[in-house]
PDB file of C-alpha atoms in Angstrom:
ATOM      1  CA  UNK A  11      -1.545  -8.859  17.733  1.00  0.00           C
ATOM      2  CA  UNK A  12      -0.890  -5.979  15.560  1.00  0.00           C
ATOM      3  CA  UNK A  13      -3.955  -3.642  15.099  1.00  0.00           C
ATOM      4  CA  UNK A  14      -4.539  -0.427  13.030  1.00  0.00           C
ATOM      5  CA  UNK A  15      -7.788   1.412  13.476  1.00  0.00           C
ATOM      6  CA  UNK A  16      -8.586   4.272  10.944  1.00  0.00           C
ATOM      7  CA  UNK A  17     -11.234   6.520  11.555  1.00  0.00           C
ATOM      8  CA  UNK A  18     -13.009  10.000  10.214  1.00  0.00           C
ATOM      9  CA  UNK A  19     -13.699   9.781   7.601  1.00  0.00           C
ATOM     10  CA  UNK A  20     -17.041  10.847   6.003  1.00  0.00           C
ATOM     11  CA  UNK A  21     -18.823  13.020   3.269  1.00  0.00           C
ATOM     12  CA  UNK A  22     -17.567  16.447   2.666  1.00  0.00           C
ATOM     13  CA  UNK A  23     -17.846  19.158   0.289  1.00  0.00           C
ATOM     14  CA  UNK A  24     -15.166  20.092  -2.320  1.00  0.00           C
ATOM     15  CA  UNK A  25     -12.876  22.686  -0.897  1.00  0.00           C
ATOM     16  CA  UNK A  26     -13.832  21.419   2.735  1.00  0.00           C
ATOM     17  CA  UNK A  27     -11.359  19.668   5.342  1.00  0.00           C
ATOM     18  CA  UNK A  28     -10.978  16.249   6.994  1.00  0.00           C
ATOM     19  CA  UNK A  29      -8.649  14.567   9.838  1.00  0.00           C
ATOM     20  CA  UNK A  30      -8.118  10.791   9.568  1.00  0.00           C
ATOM     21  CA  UNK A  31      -6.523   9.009  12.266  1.00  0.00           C
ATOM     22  CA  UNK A  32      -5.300   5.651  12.744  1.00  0.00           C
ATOM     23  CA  UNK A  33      -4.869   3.874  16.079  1.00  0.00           C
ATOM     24  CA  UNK A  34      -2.070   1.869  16.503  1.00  0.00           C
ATOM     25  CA  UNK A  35      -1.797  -1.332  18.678  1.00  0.00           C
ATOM     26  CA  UNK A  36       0.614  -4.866  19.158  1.00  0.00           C
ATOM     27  CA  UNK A  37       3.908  -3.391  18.212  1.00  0.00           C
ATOM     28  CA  UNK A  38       6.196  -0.467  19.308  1.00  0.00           C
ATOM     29  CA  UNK A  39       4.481   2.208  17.240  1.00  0.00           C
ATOM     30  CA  UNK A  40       7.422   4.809  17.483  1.00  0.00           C
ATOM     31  CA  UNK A  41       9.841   2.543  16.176  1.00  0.00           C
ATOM     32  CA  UNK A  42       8.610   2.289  12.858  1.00  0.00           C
ATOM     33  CA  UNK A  43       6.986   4.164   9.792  1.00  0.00           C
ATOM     34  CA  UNK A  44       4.185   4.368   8.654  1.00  0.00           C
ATOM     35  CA  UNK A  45       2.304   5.343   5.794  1.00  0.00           C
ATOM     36  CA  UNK A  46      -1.078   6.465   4.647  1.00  0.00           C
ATOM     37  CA  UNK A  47      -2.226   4.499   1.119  1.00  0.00           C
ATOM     38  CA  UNK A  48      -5.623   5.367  -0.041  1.00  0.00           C
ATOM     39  CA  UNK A  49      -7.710   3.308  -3.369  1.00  0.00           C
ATOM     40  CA  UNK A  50     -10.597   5.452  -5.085  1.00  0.00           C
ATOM     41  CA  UNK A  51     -13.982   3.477  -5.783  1.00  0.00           C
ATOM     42  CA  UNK A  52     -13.263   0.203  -8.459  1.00  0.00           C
ATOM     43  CA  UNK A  53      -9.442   1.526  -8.540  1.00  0.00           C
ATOM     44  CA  UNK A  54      -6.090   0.525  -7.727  1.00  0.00           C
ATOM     45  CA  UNK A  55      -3.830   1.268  -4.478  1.00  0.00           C
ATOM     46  CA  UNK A  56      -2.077   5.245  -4.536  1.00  0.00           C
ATOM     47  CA  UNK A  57       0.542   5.765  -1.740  1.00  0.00           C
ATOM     48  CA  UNK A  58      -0.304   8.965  -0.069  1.00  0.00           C
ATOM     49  CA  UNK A  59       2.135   9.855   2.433  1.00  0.00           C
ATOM     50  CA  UNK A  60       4.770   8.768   4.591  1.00  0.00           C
ATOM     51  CA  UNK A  61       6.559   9.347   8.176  1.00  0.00           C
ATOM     52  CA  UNK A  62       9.559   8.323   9.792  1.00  0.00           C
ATOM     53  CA  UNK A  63       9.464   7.064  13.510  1.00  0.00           C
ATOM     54  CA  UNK A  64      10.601  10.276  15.060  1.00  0.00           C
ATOM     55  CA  UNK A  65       8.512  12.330  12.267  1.00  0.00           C
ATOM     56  CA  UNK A  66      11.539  13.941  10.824  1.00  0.00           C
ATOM     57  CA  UNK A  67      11.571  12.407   7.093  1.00  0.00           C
ATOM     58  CA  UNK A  68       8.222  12.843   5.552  1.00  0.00           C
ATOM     59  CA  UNK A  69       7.030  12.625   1.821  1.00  0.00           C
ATOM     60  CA  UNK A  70       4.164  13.325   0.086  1.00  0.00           C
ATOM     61  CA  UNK A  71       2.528  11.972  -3.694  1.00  0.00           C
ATOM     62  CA  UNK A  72       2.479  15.021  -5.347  1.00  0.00           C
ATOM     63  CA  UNK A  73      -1.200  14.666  -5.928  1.00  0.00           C
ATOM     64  CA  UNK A  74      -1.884  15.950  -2.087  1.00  0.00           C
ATOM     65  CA  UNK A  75       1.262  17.856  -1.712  1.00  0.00           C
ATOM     66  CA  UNK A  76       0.684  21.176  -0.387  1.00  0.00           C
ATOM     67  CA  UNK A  77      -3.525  19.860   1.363  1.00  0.00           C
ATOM     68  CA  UNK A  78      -2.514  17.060   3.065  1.00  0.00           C
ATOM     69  CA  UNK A  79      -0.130  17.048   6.004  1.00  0.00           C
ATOM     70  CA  UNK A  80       0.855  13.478   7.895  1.00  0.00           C
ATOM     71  CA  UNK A  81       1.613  13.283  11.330  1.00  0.00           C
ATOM     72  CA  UNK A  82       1.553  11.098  14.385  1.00  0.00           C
ATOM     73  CA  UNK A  83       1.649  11.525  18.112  1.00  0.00           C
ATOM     74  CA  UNK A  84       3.746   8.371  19.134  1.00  0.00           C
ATOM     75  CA  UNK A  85       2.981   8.894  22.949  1.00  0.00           C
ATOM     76  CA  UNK A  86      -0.904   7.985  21.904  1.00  0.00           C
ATOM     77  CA  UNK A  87       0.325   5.358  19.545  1.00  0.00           C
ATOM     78  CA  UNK A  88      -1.220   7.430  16.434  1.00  0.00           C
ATOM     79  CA  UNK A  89      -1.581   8.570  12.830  1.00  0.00           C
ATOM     80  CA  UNK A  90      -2.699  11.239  11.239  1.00  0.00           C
ATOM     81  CA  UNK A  91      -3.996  12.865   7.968  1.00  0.00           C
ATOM     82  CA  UNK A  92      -5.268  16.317   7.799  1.00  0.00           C
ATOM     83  CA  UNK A  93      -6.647  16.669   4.283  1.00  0.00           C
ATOM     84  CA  UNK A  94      -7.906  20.137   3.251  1.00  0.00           C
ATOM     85  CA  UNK A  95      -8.843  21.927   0.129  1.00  0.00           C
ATOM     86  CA  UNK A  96     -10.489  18.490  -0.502  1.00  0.00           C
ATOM     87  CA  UNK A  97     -11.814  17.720  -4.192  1.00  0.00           C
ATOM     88  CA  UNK A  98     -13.778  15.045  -6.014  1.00  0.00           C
ATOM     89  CA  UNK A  99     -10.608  12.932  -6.808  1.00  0.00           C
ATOM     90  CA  UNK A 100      -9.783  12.246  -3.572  1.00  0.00           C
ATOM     91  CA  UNK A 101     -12.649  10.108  -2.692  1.00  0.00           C
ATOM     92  CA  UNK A 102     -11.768   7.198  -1.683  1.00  0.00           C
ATOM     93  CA  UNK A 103     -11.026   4.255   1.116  1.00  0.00           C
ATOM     94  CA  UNK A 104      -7.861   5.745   3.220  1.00  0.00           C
ATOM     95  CA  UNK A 105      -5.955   2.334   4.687  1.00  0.00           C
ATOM     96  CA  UNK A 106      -2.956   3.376   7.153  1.00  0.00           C
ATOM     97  CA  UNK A 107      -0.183   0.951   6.732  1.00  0.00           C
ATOM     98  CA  UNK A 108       2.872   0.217   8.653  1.00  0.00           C
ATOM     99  CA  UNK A 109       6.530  -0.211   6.989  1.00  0.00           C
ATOM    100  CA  UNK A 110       7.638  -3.732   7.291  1.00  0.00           C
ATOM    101  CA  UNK A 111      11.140  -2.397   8.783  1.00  0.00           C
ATOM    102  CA  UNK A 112      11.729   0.359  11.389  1.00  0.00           C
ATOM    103  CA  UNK A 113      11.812   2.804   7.588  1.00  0.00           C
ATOM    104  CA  UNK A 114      10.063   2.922   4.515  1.00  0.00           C
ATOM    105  CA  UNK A 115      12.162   1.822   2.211  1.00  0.00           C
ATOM    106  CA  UNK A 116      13.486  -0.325   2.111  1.00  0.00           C
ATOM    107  CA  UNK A 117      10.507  -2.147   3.739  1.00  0.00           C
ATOM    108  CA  UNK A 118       7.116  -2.608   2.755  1.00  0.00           C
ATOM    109  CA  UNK A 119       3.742  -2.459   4.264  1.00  0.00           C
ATOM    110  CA  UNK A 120       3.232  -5.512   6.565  1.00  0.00           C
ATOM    111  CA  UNK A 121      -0.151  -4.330   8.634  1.00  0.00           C
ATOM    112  CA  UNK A 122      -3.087  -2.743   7.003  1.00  0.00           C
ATOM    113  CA  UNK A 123      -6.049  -1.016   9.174  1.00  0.00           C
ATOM    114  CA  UNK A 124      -9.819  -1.941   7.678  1.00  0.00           C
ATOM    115  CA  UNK A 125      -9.771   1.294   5.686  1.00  0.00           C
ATOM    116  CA  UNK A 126     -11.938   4.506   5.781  1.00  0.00           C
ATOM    117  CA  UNK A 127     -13.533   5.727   3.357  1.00  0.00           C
ATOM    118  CA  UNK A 128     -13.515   9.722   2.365  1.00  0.00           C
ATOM    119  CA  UNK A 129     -16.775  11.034   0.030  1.00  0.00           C
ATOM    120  CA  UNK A 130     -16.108  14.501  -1.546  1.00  0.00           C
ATOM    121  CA  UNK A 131     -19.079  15.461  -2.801  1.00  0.00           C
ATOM    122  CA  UNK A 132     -21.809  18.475  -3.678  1.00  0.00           C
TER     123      UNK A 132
ATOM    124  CA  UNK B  10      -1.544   6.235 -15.345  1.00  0.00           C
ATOM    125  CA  UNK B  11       0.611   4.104 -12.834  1.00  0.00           C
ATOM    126  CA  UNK B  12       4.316   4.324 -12.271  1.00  0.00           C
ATOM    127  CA  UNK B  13       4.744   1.038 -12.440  1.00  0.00           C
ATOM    128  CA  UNK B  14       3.195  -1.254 -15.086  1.00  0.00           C
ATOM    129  CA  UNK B  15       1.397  -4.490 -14.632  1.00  0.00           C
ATOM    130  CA  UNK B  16      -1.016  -6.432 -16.789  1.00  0.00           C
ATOM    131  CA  UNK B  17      -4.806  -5.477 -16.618  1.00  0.00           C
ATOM    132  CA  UNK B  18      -5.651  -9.391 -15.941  1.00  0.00           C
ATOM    133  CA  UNK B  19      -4.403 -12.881 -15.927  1.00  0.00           C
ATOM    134  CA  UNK B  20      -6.022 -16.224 -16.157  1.00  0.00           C
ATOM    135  CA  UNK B  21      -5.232 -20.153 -15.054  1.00  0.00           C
ATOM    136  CA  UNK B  22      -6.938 -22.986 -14.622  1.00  0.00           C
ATOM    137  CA  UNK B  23      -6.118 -24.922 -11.110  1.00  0.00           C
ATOM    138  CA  UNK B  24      -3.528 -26.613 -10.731  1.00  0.00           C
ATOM    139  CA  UNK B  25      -1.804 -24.280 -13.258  1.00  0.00           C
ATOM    140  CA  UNK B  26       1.344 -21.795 -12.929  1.00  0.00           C
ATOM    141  CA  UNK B  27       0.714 -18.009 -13.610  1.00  0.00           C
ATOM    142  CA  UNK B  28       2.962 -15.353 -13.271  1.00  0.00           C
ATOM    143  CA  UNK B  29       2.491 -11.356 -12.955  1.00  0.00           C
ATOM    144  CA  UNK B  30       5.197  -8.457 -14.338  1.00  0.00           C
ATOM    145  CA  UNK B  31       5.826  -5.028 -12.638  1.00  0.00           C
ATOM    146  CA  UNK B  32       7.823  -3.005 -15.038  1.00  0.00           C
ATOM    147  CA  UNK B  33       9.283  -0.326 -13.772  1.00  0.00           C
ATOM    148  CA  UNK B  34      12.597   2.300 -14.694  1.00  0.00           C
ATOM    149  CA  UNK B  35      15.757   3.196 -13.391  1.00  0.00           C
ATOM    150  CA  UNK B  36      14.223   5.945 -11.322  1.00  0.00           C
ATOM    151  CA  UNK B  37      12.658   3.037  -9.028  1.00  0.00           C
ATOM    152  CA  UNK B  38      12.843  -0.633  -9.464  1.00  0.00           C
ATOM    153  CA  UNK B  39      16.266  -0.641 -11.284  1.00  0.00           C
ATOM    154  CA  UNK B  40      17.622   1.843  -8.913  1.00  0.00           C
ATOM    155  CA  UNK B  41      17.995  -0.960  -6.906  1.00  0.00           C
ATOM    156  CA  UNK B  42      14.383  -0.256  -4.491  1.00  0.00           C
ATOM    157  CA  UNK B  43      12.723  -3.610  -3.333  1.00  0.00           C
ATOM    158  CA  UNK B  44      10.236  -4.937  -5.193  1.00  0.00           C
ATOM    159  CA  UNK B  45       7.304  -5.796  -2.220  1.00  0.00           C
ATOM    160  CA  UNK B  46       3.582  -7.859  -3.729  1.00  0.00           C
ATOM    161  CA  UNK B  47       0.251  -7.628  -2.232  1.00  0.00           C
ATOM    162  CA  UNK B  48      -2.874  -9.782  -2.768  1.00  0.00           C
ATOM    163  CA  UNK B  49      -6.331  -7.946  -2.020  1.00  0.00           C
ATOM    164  CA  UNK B  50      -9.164 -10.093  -1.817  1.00  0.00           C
ATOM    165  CA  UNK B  51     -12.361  -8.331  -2.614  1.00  0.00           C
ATOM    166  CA  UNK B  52     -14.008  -6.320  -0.018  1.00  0.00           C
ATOM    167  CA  UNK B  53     -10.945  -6.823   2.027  1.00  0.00           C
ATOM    168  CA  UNK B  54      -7.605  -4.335   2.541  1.00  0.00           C
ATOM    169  CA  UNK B  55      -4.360  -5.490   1.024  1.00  0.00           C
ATOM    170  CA  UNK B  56      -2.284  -8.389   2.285  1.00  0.00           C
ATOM    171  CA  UNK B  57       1.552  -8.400   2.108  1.00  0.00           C
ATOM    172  CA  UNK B  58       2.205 -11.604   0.009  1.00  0.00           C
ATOM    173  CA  UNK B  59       5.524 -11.332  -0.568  1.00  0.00           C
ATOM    174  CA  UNK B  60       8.557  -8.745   0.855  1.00  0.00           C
ATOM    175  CA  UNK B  61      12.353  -7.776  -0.657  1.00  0.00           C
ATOM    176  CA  UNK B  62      11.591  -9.014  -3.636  1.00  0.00           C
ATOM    177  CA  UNK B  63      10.926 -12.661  -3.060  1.00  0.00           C
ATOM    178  CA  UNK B  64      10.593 -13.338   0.769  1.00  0.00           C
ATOM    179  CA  UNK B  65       7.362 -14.670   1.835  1.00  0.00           C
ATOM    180  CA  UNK B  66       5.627 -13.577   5.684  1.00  0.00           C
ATOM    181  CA  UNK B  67       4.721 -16.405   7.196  1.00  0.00           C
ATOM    182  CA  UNK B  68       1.798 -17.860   6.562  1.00  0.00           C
ATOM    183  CA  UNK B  69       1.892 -17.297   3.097  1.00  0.00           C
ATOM    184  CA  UNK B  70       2.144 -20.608   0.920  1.00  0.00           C
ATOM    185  CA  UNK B  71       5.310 -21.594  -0.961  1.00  0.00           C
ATOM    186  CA  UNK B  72       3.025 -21.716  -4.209  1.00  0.00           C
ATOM    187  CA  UNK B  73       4.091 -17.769  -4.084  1.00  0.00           C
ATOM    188  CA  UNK B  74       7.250 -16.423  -4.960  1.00  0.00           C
ATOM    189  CA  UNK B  75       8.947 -13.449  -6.614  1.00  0.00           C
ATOM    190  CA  UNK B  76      11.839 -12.554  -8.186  1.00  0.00           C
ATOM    191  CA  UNK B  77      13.258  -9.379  -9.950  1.00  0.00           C
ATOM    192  CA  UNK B  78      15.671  -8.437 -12.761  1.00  0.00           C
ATOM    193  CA  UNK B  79      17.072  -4.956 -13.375  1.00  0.00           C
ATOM    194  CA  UNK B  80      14.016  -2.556 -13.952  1.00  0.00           C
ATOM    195  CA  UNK B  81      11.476  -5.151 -13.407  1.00  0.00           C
ATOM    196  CA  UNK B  82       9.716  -8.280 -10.883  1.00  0.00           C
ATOM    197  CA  UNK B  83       7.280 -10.982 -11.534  1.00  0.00           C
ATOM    198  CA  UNK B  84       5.372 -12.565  -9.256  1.00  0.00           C
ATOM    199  CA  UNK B  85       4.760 -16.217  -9.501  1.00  0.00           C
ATOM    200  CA  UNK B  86       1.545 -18.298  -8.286  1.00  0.00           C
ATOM    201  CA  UNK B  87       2.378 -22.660  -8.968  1.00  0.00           C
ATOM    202  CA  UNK B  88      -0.479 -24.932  -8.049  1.00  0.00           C
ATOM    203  CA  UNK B  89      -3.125 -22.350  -8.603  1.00  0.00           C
ATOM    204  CA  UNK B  90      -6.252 -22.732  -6.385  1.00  0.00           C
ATOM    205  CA  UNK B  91      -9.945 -20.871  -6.261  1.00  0.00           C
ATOM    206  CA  UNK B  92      -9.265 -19.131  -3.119  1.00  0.00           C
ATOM    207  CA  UNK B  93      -6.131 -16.896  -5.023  1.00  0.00           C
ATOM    208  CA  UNK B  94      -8.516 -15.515  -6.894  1.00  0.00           C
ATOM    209  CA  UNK B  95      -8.168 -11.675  -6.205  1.00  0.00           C
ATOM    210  CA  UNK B  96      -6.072  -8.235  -7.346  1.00  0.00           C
ATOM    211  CA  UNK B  97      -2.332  -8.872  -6.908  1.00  0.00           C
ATOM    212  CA  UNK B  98       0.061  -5.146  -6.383  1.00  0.00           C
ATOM    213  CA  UNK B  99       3.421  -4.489  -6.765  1.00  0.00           C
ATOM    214  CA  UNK B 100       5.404  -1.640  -5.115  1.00  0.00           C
ATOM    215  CA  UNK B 101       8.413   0.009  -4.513  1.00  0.00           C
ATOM    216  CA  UNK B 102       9.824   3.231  -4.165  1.00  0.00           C
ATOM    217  CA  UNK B 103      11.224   5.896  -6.716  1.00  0.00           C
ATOM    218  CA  UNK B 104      14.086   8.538  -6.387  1.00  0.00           C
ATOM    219  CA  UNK B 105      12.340  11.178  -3.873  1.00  0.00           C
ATOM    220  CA  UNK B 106      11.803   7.991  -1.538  1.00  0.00           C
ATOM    221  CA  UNK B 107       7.980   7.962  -2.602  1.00  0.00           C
ATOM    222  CA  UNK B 108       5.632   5.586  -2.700  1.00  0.00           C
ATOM    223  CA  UNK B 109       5.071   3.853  -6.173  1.00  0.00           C
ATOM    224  CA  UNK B 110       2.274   0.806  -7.207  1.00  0.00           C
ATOM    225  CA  UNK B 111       1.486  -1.099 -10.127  1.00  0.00           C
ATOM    226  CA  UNK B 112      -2.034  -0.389 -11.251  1.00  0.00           C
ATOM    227  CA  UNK B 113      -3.066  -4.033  -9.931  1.00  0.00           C
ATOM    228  CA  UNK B 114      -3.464  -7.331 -11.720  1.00  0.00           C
ATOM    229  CA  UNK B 115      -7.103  -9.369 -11.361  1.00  0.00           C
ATOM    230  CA  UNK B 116      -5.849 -12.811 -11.316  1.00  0.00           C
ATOM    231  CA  UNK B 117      -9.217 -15.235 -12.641  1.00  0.00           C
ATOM    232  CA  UNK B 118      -9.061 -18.780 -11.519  1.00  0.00           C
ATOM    233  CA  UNK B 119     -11.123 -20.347 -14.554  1.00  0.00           C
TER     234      UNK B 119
END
């Protein structure tokens, strides 16, 4: 059974710094890529970032490029997203989502994890 | 402001057939990018409902099915029951091999 566990999120300040993660489980993690989608409070879904298997194609929205960097260690079977300079806007529930197909696109995003949710806040 | 363009909300009595746009451009959907739809029930994280533009996982119900036409899709729910009640998503991918989503549709079973 495919499983994907986020985790670390929290409350932090504006201008602070956060590290998600996402544990991966039930498939062959390095063969595929994955993504990092995120949905502020009463809002609708906003692809983050992307990462090919092997980490060498990665993309960014360009409303967290240059703060957030994705990465993922496939011999631990995980994914990461180191968010800094951190403001109000990005508060929200960070879901990491694998592609549907070994790369994204042309696939879409066939597992979800539970979510975690990020607070920037004063 | 979303990249790609659905309607706010849509509406159908059981039993009933609705159906749900994406509009899109040629810098995504009519670049020739697949067209994928999610259902999120509330409280819950998205569910792929359908894949490549109209290819259902299984375990999803043949009362969904999508379809798509140069720069936009539409996803179509036939036989309408209570439990599809939720916020439906499109998505695809633009030019610099982003992400892109519609801003969500709340489908009301009256």
């Amino acid at each position: 059974e495919v499983q994907l566990v986020e985790s670390g999120g929290g409350l932090v300040k504006p201008g602070g710094s956060l590290r998600l993660s996402c544990a991966a489980s039930g498939f062959t993690f390095s063969s595929y890529s994955m993504n990092w989608v995120r949905q502020a409070p009463g809002k609708g879904l906003e692809w983050v970032s992307s990462t090919s298997s092997s980490s060498s194609y990665i993309y960014y929205a360009d409303s967290v490029k240059g703060r957030f960097t994705i990465s993922r260690d496939n011999a631990k079977n995980s994914l990461y997203l180191q968010m800094n300079s951190l403001r109000a806007e990005d508060t929200a529930v960070y879901y990491c989502a694998k592609c549907s197909t070994t790369t994204c696109p042309p696939g879409g995003f066939d597992y979800w994890g539970q979510g975690t949710l990020v607070t920037v806040s004063s | 402001q979303s990249v790609l363009t659905q309607p706010p909300s849509v509406s159908g009595a059981p039993g009933q057939r609705v159906t749900i746009s994406c509009t899109g451009s040629s810098s995504n959907i009519g670049a020739g990018y697949d067209v994928h739809w999610y259902q999120q029930l509330p409280g819950t994280a998205p569910k792929l409902l359908i894949y490549g533009n109209n290819n259902r996982p299984s375990g999803v119900p043949d009362r969904f099915s999508g379809s798509k036409s140069g720069t936009s899709a539409s996803l179509a729910i036939t036989g309408l029951q209570a439990e599809d009640e939720a916020d439906y998503y499109c998505q695809s991918y633009d030019s610099s091999l982003s992400g892109v989503f519609g801003g969500g549709t709340k489908l009301t079973v009256l």
